[in-house]
Amino acid sequence: MPSTFLAIGECMVEMAPTGGGTFAKGFAGDTLNTAWYVRKSLSQDWAVSYLTAVGNDQISEEMIAFLDGAGLATDHVQRMTDRTIGLYMIQLKDGERSFAYWRSQSAARCLANDAAALSAAMDAAGLIYFSGITLAILSPEGRQTFLSSLAAARRKGAKAAFDPNLRPRLWEDAQTMRDCVTEAAGLCDFLMPSFEDEEAHFSDASPSESADRYLKAGAAMIVVKNGPQEVIVATENDRRSFRPEPVRSVVDTTAAGDSFNAAFLAEYIVSGDVDASVAAGARLAGTVIQHRGALVDLSSGLVA
Ligand code: ADP
């Protein structure tokens, strides 16, 4: 397997309130969060690359500098002359967070327009990671380009990991979301859903039912997360469950699933050990949720 982990999706500008009507600017997005944690988890023998599309403007340059600074390879980032990156603002009201988005015209929506560039990036990767949000933001043609490039890269030996991250508001309708996610699942070696989403949008009665549905769709290994409850790992011939270590002081669950996926995959591609991979995923996610924000720098000494 070539030693490149390639994550594909949308990274946005994040404006987070700092009080008194001022905001701190950051960068985040589900696949970016996972790439960021994978970079922290894998040795330097591995390249971790992020594929997205950005504009030609200053804020796009800042995002690329941020990715570079995090140790992520940016050689597959595409440039659009007539678009820029998306933005979201975190709003606080009575202690509750809500989000406002400006992403409908973001450059990342065009990341599959150049089929040759997308295929070249996928063909060079050992493991390709994407989410339902990656697919949701693409046009119907873009999704087909994405899935055919993925299928071709897999035929050449790449592995694929997918978190359905079901967000019906990003799709034209819920049925299209379900159909496209099911089609993508059939191309995946690792399918990493959160039961809360699957229950809401596929009406699964249990995490085991989600696993069965995705096995039937053709995914090889299903890892169903379920907040503090048991993680189920299912393949055609094996099914196990693991209870994450309880976390008493949950501060912010942002990126729980993204960080779990990162540590699980980083461990699995090195050791191939399911138990160790779930333990690594649950350990990292359990730490991340004890801190505010999506990207928690565990190397800064903040966390023992
Ligand atoms: P998502 O963020 O995608 O909704 P989940 O909420 O299912 O994902 O959480 C992902 C993982 O984070 C879980 O499998 C678990 O390991 C860990 N986790 C989440 N919430 C808790 C919690 N309250 N206590 C312990 N671990 C948790």
mmCIF file of C-alpha atoms and ligand atoms in Angstrom:
data_model
loop_
_atom_site.group_PDB
_atom_site.id
_atom_site.type_symbol
_atom_site.label_atom_id
_atom_site.label_comp_id
_atom_site.label_asym_id
_atom_site.label_seq_id
_atom_site.Cartn_x
_atom_site.Cartn_y
_atom_site.Cartn_z
ATOM 1 C CA MET A 1 0.000 0.000 0.000
ATOM 2 C CA PRO A 2 1.489 3.442 -0.875
ATOM 3 C CA SER A 3 2.024 5.282 2.405
ATOM 4 C CA THR A 4 -0.381 8.122 1.698
ATOM 5 C CA PHE A 5 -3.593 8.793 3.587
ATOM 6 C CA LEU A 6 -5.736 11.033 1.376
ATOM 7 C CA ALA A 7 -8.740 12.826 2.889
ATOM 8 C CA ILE A 8 -11.168 14.529 0.507
ATOM 9 C CA GLY A 9 -13.783 17.134 1.362
ATOM 10 C CA GLU A 10 -14.509 20.677 2.396
ATOM 11 C CA CYS A 11 -12.592 22.760 4.902
ATOM 12 C CA MET A 12 -14.308 26.024 5.863
ATOM 13 C CA VAL A 13 -13.438 29.200 7.659
ATOM 14 C CA GLU A 14 -14.791 28.986 11.204
ATOM 15 C CA MET A 15 -15.760 32.157 13.049
ATOM 16 C CA ALA A 16 -16.067 31.317 16.758
ATOM 17 C CA PRO A 17 -17.369 33.909 19.246
ATOM 18 C CA THR A 18 -14.859 35.199 21.768
ATOM 19 C CA GLY A 19 -17.292 37.499 23.599
ATOM 20 C CA GLY A 20 -18.289 41.130 23.157
ATOM 21 C CA GLY A 21 -19.282 40.597 19.520
ATOM 22 C CA THR A 22 -15.805 39.571 18.350
ATOM 23 C CA PHE A 23 -14.888 36.293 16.678
ATOM 24 C CA ALA A 24 -11.769 34.152 16.309
ATOM 25 C CA LYS A 25 -11.031 32.846 12.841
ATOM 26 C CA GLY A 26 -10.129 29.178 12.397
ATOM 27 C CA PHE A 27 -10.480 26.427 9.809
ATOM 28 C CA ALA A 28 -12.510 23.225 10.192
ATOM 29 C CA GLY A 29 -14.654 20.630 8.465
ATOM 30 C CA ASP A 30 -15.374 16.963 9.126
ATOM 31 C CA THR A 31 -12.827 15.397 6.739
ATOM 32 C CA LEU A 32 -10.233 18.035 7.599
ATOM 33 C CA ASN A 33 -10.681 17.229 11.299
ATOM 34 C CA THR A 34 -10.022 13.567 10.569
ATOM 35 C CA ALA A 35 -6.967 14.332 8.411
ATOM 36 C CA TRP A 36 -5.621 16.606 11.161
ATOM 37 C CA TYR A 37 -5.906 13.849 13.788
ATOM 38 C CA VAL A 38 -4.536 11.200 11.416
ATOM 39 C CA ARG A 39 -1.460 13.394 10.918
ATOM 40 C CA LYS A 40 -1.003 13.506 14.698
ATOM 41 C CA SER A 41 -1.487 9.732 14.986
ATOM 42 C CA LEU A 42 0.654 8.315 12.148
ATOM 43 C CA SER A 43 4.441 8.273 11.946
ATOM 44 C CA GLN A 44 6.258 10.444 9.409
ATOM 45 C CA ASP A 45 6.624 7.360 7.182
ATOM 46 C CA TRP A 46 3.108 8.261 6.110
ATOM 47 C CA ALA A 47 2.097 11.305 4.106
ATOM 48 C CA VAL A 48 -1.314 12.709 5.024
ATOM 49 C CA SER A 49 -2.780 14.711 2.182
ATOM 50 C CA TYR A 50 -5.919 16.852 1.994
ATOM 51 C CA LEU A 51 -7.776 17.267 -1.287
ATOM 52 C CA THR A 52 -10.214 20.140 -1.545
ATOM 53 C CA ALA A 53 -10.760 23.132 -3.816
ATOM 54 C CA VAL A 54 -10.085 26.747 -2.849
ATOM 55 C CA GLY A 55 -10.050 30.159 -4.501
ATOM 56 C CA ASN A 56 -7.162 32.402 -5.548
ATOM 57 C CA ASP A 57 -7.704 34.931 -2.782
ATOM 58 C CA GLN A 58 -6.080 35.768 0.515
ATOM 59 C CA ILE A 59 -8.337 33.675 2.736
ATOM 60 C CA SER A 60 -7.716 30.628 0.513
ATOM 61 C CA GLU A 61 -3.951 31.235 0.910
ATOM 62 C CA GLU A 62 -4.429 31.380 4.664
ATOM 63 C CA MET A 63 -6.237 28.058 4.620
ATOM 64 C CA ILE A 64 -3.445 26.442 2.615
ATOM 65 C CA ALA A 65 -0.903 27.858 5.066
ATOM 66 C CA PHE A 66 -2.976 26.369 7.895
ATOM 67 C CA LEU A 67 -3.004 22.927 6.204
ATOM 68 C CA ASP A 68 0.763 23.155 5.571
ATOM 69 C CA GLY A 69 1.322 24.172 9.172
ATOM 70 C CA ALA A 70 -0.591 21.102 10.344
ATOM 71 C CA GLY A 71 1.760 18.874 8.316
ATOM 72 C CA LEU A 72 -0.856 18.037 5.690
ATOM 73 C CA ALA A 73 0.253 17.738 2.071
ATOM 74 C CA THR A 74 -1.540 20.273 -0.126
ATOM 75 C CA ASP A 75 -0.296 19.256 -3.577
ATOM 76 C CA HIS A 76 -3.762 17.989 -4.570
ATOM 77 C CA VAL A 77 -5.598 21.162 -3.491
ATOM 78 C CA GLN A 78 -7.307 22.597 -6.570
ATOM 79 C CA ARG A 79 -7.639 26.325 -7.364
ATOM 80 C CA MET A 80 -10.793 27.952 -8.725
ATOM 81 C CA THR A 81 -10.501 31.444 -10.156
ATOM 82 C CA ASP A 82 -14.164 32.360 -9.709
ATOM 83 C CA ARG A 83 -14.911 30.931 -6.240
ATOM 84 C CA THR A 84 -13.652 31.068 -2.693
ATOM 85 C CA ILE A 85 -13.890 28.879 0.415
ATOM 86 C CA GLY A 86 -17.043 28.446 2.517
ATOM 87 C CA LEU A 87 -17.563 29.945 5.958
ATOM 88 C CA TYR A 88 -19.583 29.165 9.070
ATOM 89 C CA MET A 89 -20.227 31.155 12.175
ATOM 90 C CA ILE A 90 -20.839 29.687 15.613
ATOM 91 C CA GLN A 91 -23.634 31.529 17.389
ATOM 92 C CA LEU A 92 -24.198 31.311 21.138
ATOM 93 C CA LYS A 93 -27.572 31.863 22.739
ATOM 94 C CA ASP A 94 -28.246 30.974 26.376
ATOM 95 C CA GLY A 95 -25.189 28.673 26.299
ATOM 96 C CA GLU A 96 -26.473 26.751 23.253
ATOM 97 C CA ARG A 97 -24.411 26.696 20.043
ATOM 98 C CA SER A 98 -25.960 27.026 16.616
ATOM 99 C CA PHE A 99 -24.309 27.399 13.228
ATOM 100 C CA ALA A 100 -24.888 29.706 10.260
ATOM 101 C CA TYR A 101 -23.321 28.633 6.949
ATOM 102 C CA TRP A 102 -22.171 30.425 3.805
ATOM 103 C CA ARG A 103 -21.075 27.512 1.649
ATOM 104 C CA SER A 104 -23.564 27.162 -1.195
ATOM 105 C CA GLN A 105 -21.088 28.582 -3.742
ATOM 106 C CA SER A 106 -17.893 27.315 -2.151
ATOM 107 C CA ALA A 107 -14.963 26.203 -4.291
ATOM 108 C CA ALA A 108 -15.036 22.739 -2.662
ATOM 109 C CA ARG A 109 -18.289 22.005 -4.497
ATOM 110 C CA CYS A 110 -16.167 21.768 -7.654
ATOM 111 C CA LEU A 111 -13.535 19.367 -6.302
ATOM 112 C CA ALA A 112 -14.691 16.578 -8.641
ATOM 113 C CA ASN A 113 -14.970 18.766 -11.766
ATOM 114 C CA ASP A 114 -11.477 17.814 -12.897
ATOM 115 C CA ALA A 115 -11.846 14.034 -13.124
ATOM 116 C CA ALA A 116 -8.226 13.494 -14.183
ATOM 117 C CA ALA A 117 -6.854 15.427 -11.198
ATOM 118 C CA LEU A 118 -9.155 13.595 -8.805
ATOM 119 C CA SER A 119 -8.156 10.193 -10.204
ATOM 120 C CA ALA A 120 -4.454 11.044 -10.110
ATOM 121 C CA ALA A 121 -4.750 11.904 -6.410
ATOM 122 C CA MET A 122 -6.784 8.802 -5.581
ATOM 123 C CA ASP A 123 -4.523 6.490 -7.594
ATOM 124 C CA ALA A 124 -1.497 7.662 -5.586
ATOM 125 C CA ALA A 125 -3.146 6.979 -2.220
ATOM 126 C CA GLY A 126 -3.049 3.919 0.007
ATOM 127 C CA LEU A 127 -6.185 4.904 1.904
ATOM 128 C CA ILE A 128 -8.838 7.350 0.671
ATOM 129 C CA TYR A 129 -11.099 8.931 3.295
ATOM 130 C CA PHE A 130 -14.301 10.866 2.563
ATOM 131 C CA SER A 131 -17.704 11.528 4.088
ATOM 132 C CA GLY A 132 -21.337 12.007 3.204
ATOM 133 C CA ILE A 133 -20.648 15.740 3.322
ATOM 134 C CA THR A 134 -17.975 15.323 0.630
ATOM 135 C CA LEU A 135 -20.639 13.725 -1.583
ATOM 136 C CA ALA A 136 -23.482 16.034 -0.562
ATOM 137 C CA ILE A 137 -21.739 19.220 -1.710
ATOM 138 C CA LEU A 138 -21.008 17.850 -5.205
ATOM 139 C CA SER A 139 -23.311 18.074 -8.209
ATOM 140 C CA PRO A 140 -24.956 14.792 -9.288
ATOM 141 C CA GLU A 141 -22.319 14.536 -12.082
ATOM 142 C CA GLY A 142 -19.559 15.317 -9.595
ATOM 143 C CA ARG A 143 -20.744 12.474 -7.352
ATOM 144 C CA GLN A 144 -20.627 10.002 -10.236
ATOM 145 C CA THR A 145 -17.130 11.202 -11.198
ATOM 146 C CA PHE A 146 -16.079 10.829 -7.571
ATOM 147 C CA LEU A 147 -17.458 7.293 -7.217
ATOM 148 C CA SER A 148 -16.073 6.067 -10.555
ATOM 149 C CA SER A 149 -12.632 7.483 -9.707
ATOM 150 C CA LEU A 150 -12.847 5.767 -6.312
ATOM 151 C CA ALA A 151 -13.830 2.448 -7.877
ATOM 152 C CA ALA A 152 -10.923 2.714 -10.342
ATOM 153 C CA ALA A 153 -8.429 3.559 -7.567
ATOM 154 C CA ARG A 154 -9.650 0.567 -5.557
ATOM 155 C CA ARG A 155 -9.170 -1.719 -8.523
ATOM 156 C CA LYS A 156 -5.544 -0.530 -8.505
ATOM 157 C CA GLY A 157 -5.199 -1.393 -4.809
ATOM 158 C CA ALA A 158 -6.295 1.643 -2.786
ATOM 159 C CA LYS A 159 -8.524 1.151 0.261
ATOM 160 C CA ALA A 160 -11.488 3.418 0.993
ATOM 161 C CA ALA A 161 -12.961 4.657 4.282
ATOM 162 C CA PHE A 162 -16.263 6.508 4.477
ATOM 163 C CA ASP A 163 -18.246 8.197 7.255
ATOM 164 C CA PRO A 164 -21.812 8.747 5.946
ATOM 165 C CA ASN A 165 -22.225 11.799 8.226
ATOM 166 C CA LEU A 166 -25.863 12.125 7.130
ATOM 167 C CA ARG A 167 -26.879 15.801 6.754
ATOM 168 C CA PRO A 168 -30.128 15.875 4.739
ATOM 169 C CA ARG A 169 -30.102 19.680 4.518
ATOM 170 C CA LEU A 170 -27.003 19.510 2.316
ATOM 171 C CA TRP A 171 -28.691 17.157 -0.169
ATOM 172 C CA GLU A 172 -31.414 17.911 -2.694
ATOM 173 C CA ASP A 173 -33.654 15.375 -0.895
ATOM 174 C CA ALA A 174 -33.369 12.610 1.708
ATOM 175 C CA GLN A 175 -33.896 9.740 -0.756
ATOM 176 C CA THR A 176 -31.028 10.946 -2.966
ATOM 177 C CA MET A 177 -28.861 11.047 0.172
ATOM 178 C CA ARG A 178 -29.794 7.495 1.147
ATOM 179 C CA ASP A 179 -29.270 6.163 -2.387
ATOM 180 C CA CYS A 180 -25.912 7.853 -2.898
ATOM 181 C CA VAL A 181 -24.605 6.867 0.556
ATOM 182 C CA THR A 182 -25.657 3.255 -0.075
ATOM 183 C CA GLU A 183 -23.946 3.244 -3.476
ATOM 184 C CA ALA A 184 -20.750 4.696 -1.940
ATOM 185 C CA ALA A 185 -20.859 2.122 0.873
ATOM 186 C CA GLY A 186 -20.535 -0.623 -1.725
ATOM 187 C CA LEU A 187 -17.106 0.779 -2.634
ATOM 188 C CA CYS A 188 -15.735 0.881 0.900
ATOM 189 C CA ASP A 189 -13.344 -1.133 2.977
ATOM 190 C CA PHE A 190 -14.251 0.803 6.134
ATOM 191 C CA LEU A 191 -17.712 2.238 6.723
ATOM 192 C CA MET A 192 -17.834 4.381 9.858
ATOM 193 C CA PRO A 193 -21.348 5.677 10.635
ATOM 194 C CA SER A 194 -22.775 7.167 13.841
ATOM 195 C CA PHE A 195 -25.866 5.293 14.954
ATOM 196 C CA GLU A 196 -27.723 8.501 15.877
ATOM 197 C CA ASP A 197 -27.656 9.578 12.198
ATOM 198 C CA GLU A 198 -28.480 6.117 10.841
ATOM 199 C CA GLU A 199 -31.431 5.736 13.201
ATOM 200 C CA ALA A 200 -32.782 9.144 12.183
ATOM 201 C CA HIS A 201 -32.369 8.819 8.411
ATOM 202 C CA PHE A 202 -32.441 5.072 7.650
ATOM 203 C CA SER A 203 -34.791 4.160 10.544
ATOM 204 C CA ASP A 204 -32.425 1.458 11.821
ATOM 205 C CA ALA A 205 -33.666 -0.091 15.073
ATOM 206 C CA SER A 206 -30.172 -0.873 16.412
ATOM 207 C CA PRO A 207 -26.460 -0.387 15.575
ATOM 208 C CA SER A 208 -26.389 -4.046 14.502
ATOM 209 C CA GLU A 209 -29.131 -3.303 11.998
ATOM 210 C CA SER A 210 -27.044 -0.420 10.562
ATOM 211 C CA ALA A 211 -24.086 -2.800 10.269
ATOM 212 C CA ASP A 212 -26.220 -5.416 8.478
ATOM 213 C CA ARG A 213 -27.584 -2.858 6.047
ATOM 214 C CA TYR A 214 -24.111 -1.603 5.099
ATOM 215 C CA LEU A 215 -22.697 -5.143 4.819
ATOM 216 C CA LYS A 216 -25.528 -5.876 2.416
ATOM 217 C CA ALA A 217 -24.633 -2.731 0.461
ATOM 218 C CA GLY A 218 -21.146 -4.209 -0.017
ATOM 219 C CA ALA A 219 -18.914 -2.503 2.564
ATOM 220 C CA ALA A 220 -16.260 -4.806 4.022
ATOM 221 C CA MET A 221 -15.903 -3.600 7.619
ATOM 222 C CA ILE A 222 -18.537 -1.558 9.426
ATOM 223 C CA VAL A 223 -17.637 0.417 12.553
ATOM 224 C CA VAL A 224 -20.808 1.820 14.125
ATOM 225 C CA LYS A 225 -20.226 4.552 16.732
ATOM 226 C CA ASN A 226 -22.902 5.343 19.254
ATOM 227 C CA GLY A 227 -21.780 8.147 21.579
ATOM 228 C CA PRO A 228 -20.958 6.702 25.029
ATOM 229 C CA GLN A 229 -22.529 3.374 24.123
ATOM 230 C CA GLU A 230 -20.936 0.341 22.531
ATOM 231 C CA VAL A 231 -19.020 0.537 19.253
ATOM 232 C CA ILE A 232 -19.927 -2.375 16.950
ATOM 233 C CA VAL A 233 -17.382 -3.689 14.452
ATOM 234 C CA ALA A 234 -18.840 -6.050 11.888
ATOM 235 C CA THR A 235 -17.474 -7.937 8.897
ATOM 236 C CA GLU A 236 -19.137 -10.763 7.025
ATOM 237 C CA ASN A 237 -17.655 -13.335 9.412
ATOM 238 C CA ASP A 238 -17.177 -11.473 12.660
ATOM 239 C CA ARG A 239 -19.064 -9.116 14.937
ATOM 240 C CA ARG A 240 -17.691 -7.550 18.114
ATOM 241 C CA SER A 241 -18.712 -4.790 20.452
ATOM 242 C CA PHE A 242 -16.639 -2.539 22.690
ATOM 243 C CA ARG A 243 -17.754 -0.175 25.403
ATOM 244 C CA PRO A 244 -15.791 3.119 25.375
ATOM 245 C CA GLU A 245 -14.269 4.211 28.668
ATOM 246 C CA PRO A 246 -16.909 6.463 30.311
ATOM 247 C CA VAL A 247 -16.171 10.193 30.187
ATOM 248 C CA ARG A 248 -17.665 12.062 33.107
ATOM 249 C CA SER A 249 -16.901 15.644 32.143
ATOM 250 C CA VAL A 250 -18.011 16.033 28.528
ATOM 251 C CA VAL A 251 -17.256 19.630 27.485
ATOM 252 C CA ASP A 252 -17.882 19.669 23.713
ATOM 253 C CA THR A 253 -18.641 16.652 21.501
ATOM 254 C CA THR A 254 -17.591 18.444 18.282
ATOM 255 C CA ALA A 255 -15.380 16.100 16.214
ATOM 256 C CA ALA A 256 -15.966 13.041 18.452
ATOM 257 C CA GLY A 257 -16.726 10.912 15.407
ATOM 258 C CA ASP A 258 -14.062 12.564 13.219
ATOM 259 C CA SER A 259 -11.314 11.976 15.783
ATOM 260 C CA PHE A 260 -12.506 8.413 16.478
ATOM 261 C CA ASN A 261 -12.265 7.627 12.749
ATOM 262 C CA ALA A 262 -8.766 9.115 12.581
ATOM 263 C CA ALA A 263 -7.293 7.136 15.458
ATOM 264 C CA PHE A 264 -9.105 3.932 14.423
ATOM 265 C CA LEU A 265 -7.786 4.097 10.850
ATOM 266 C CA ALA A 266 -4.273 5.203 11.830
ATOM 267 C CA GLU A 267 -3.997 2.181 14.131
ATOM 268 C CA TYR A 268 -5.683 -0.252 11.742
ATOM 269 C CA ILE A 269 -3.536 0.531 8.710
ATOM 270 C CA VAL A 270 -0.428 -0.084 10.772
ATOM 271 C CA SER A 271 -1.422 -3.051 12.963
ATOM 272 C CA GLY A 272 -4.556 -4.534 11.365
ATOM 273 C CA ASP A 273 -5.775 -5.151 14.925
ATOM 274 C CA VAL A 274 -9.488 -4.379 15.373
ATOM 275 C CA ASP A 275 -9.434 -4.313 19.187
ATOM 276 C CA ALA A 276 -6.426 -1.977 19.317
ATOM 277 C CA SER A 277 -7.999 0.239 16.637
ATOM 278 C CA VAL A 278 -11.296 0.683 18.489
ATOM 279 C CA ALA A 279 -9.397 1.318 21.711
ATOM 280 C CA ALA A 280 -7.318 4.010 19.960
ATOM 281 C CA GLY A 281 -10.435 5.590 18.428
ATOM 282 C CA ALA A 282 -12.348 5.648 21.699
ATOM 283 C CA ARG A 283 -9.321 6.940 23.615
ATOM 284 C CA LEU A 284 -8.767 9.873 21.271
ATOM 285 C CA ALA A 285 -12.478 10.751 20.949
ATOM 286 C CA GLY A 286 -12.865 10.456 24.729
ATOM 287 C CA THR A 287 -10.058 12.988 25.165
ATOM 288 C CA VAL A 288 -11.242 15.357 22.442
ATOM 289 C CA ILE A 289 -14.721 15.682 24.001
ATOM 290 C CA GLN A 290 -13.184 16.886 27.243
ATOM 291 C CA HIS A 291 -11.973 20.029 25.442
ATOM 292 C CA ARG A 292 -13.603 22.841 23.558
ATOM 293 C CA GLY A 293 -13.381 22.930 19.743
ATOM 294 C CA ALA A 294 -12.849 20.415 16.939
ATOM 295 C CA LEU A 295 -9.044 20.387 16.835
ATOM 296 C CA VAL A 296 -7.507 19.669 20.219
ATOM 297 C CA ASP A 297 -3.721 19.768 20.190
ATOM 298 C CA LEU A 298 -2.746 16.900 22.444
ATOM 299 C CA SER A 299 0.964 17.447 21.786
ATOM 300 C CA SER A 300 0.940 20.907 23.363
ATOM 301 C CA GLY A 301 0.996 19.471 26.866
ATOM 302 C CA LEU A 302 -2.622 20.503 27.352
ATOM 303 C CA VAL A 303 -3.539 16.885 27.879
ATOM 304 C CA ALA A 304 -1.441 14.435 29.889
HETATM 305 P P1 ADP B 1 -20.411 11.654 16.169
HETATM 306 O O1 ADP B 1 -19.588 12.790 16.679
HETATM 307 O O2 ADP B 1 -20.058 11.290 14.760
HETATM 308 O O3 ADP B 1 -21.897 11.782 16.406
HETATM 309 P P2 ADP B 1 -20.452 9.756 18.339
HETATM 310 O O4 ADP B 1 -21.214 10.729 19.192
HETATM 311 O O5 ADP B 1 -21.113 8.460 18.078
HETATM 312 O O6 ADP B 1 -19.954 10.363 16.973
HETATM 313 O O7 ADP B 1 -19.079 9.505 19.088
HETATM 314 C C1 ADP B 1 -17.937 8.968 18.476
HETATM 315 C C2 ADP B 1 -17.098 8.264 19.533
HETATM 316 O O8 ADP B 1 -16.726 9.218 20.543
HETATM 317 C C3 ADP B 1 -17.821 7.164 20.284
HETATM 318 O O9 ADP B 1 -17.745 5.925 19.600
HETATM 319 C C4 ADP B 1 -17.050 7.134 21.587
HETATM 320 O O10 ADP B 1 -15.869 6.392 21.435
HETATM 321 C C5 ADP B 1 -16.702 8.600 21.808
HETATM 322 N N1 ADP B 1 -17.714 9.257 22.648
HETATM 323 C C6 ADP B 1 -18.696 10.111 22.260
HETATM 324 N N2 ADP B 1 -19.421 10.534 23.323
HETATM 325 C C7 ADP B 1 -18.889 9.927 24.407
HETATM 326 C C8 ADP B 1 -19.173 9.959 25.827
HETATM 327 N N3 ADP B 1 -20.166 10.693 26.326
HETATM 328 N N4 ADP B 1 -18.403 9.200 26.637
HETATM 329 C C9 ADP B 1 -17.392 8.451 26.151
HETATM 330 N N5 ADP B 1 -17.068 8.403 24.842
HETATM 331 C C10 ADP B 1 -17.800 9.112 23.985
#
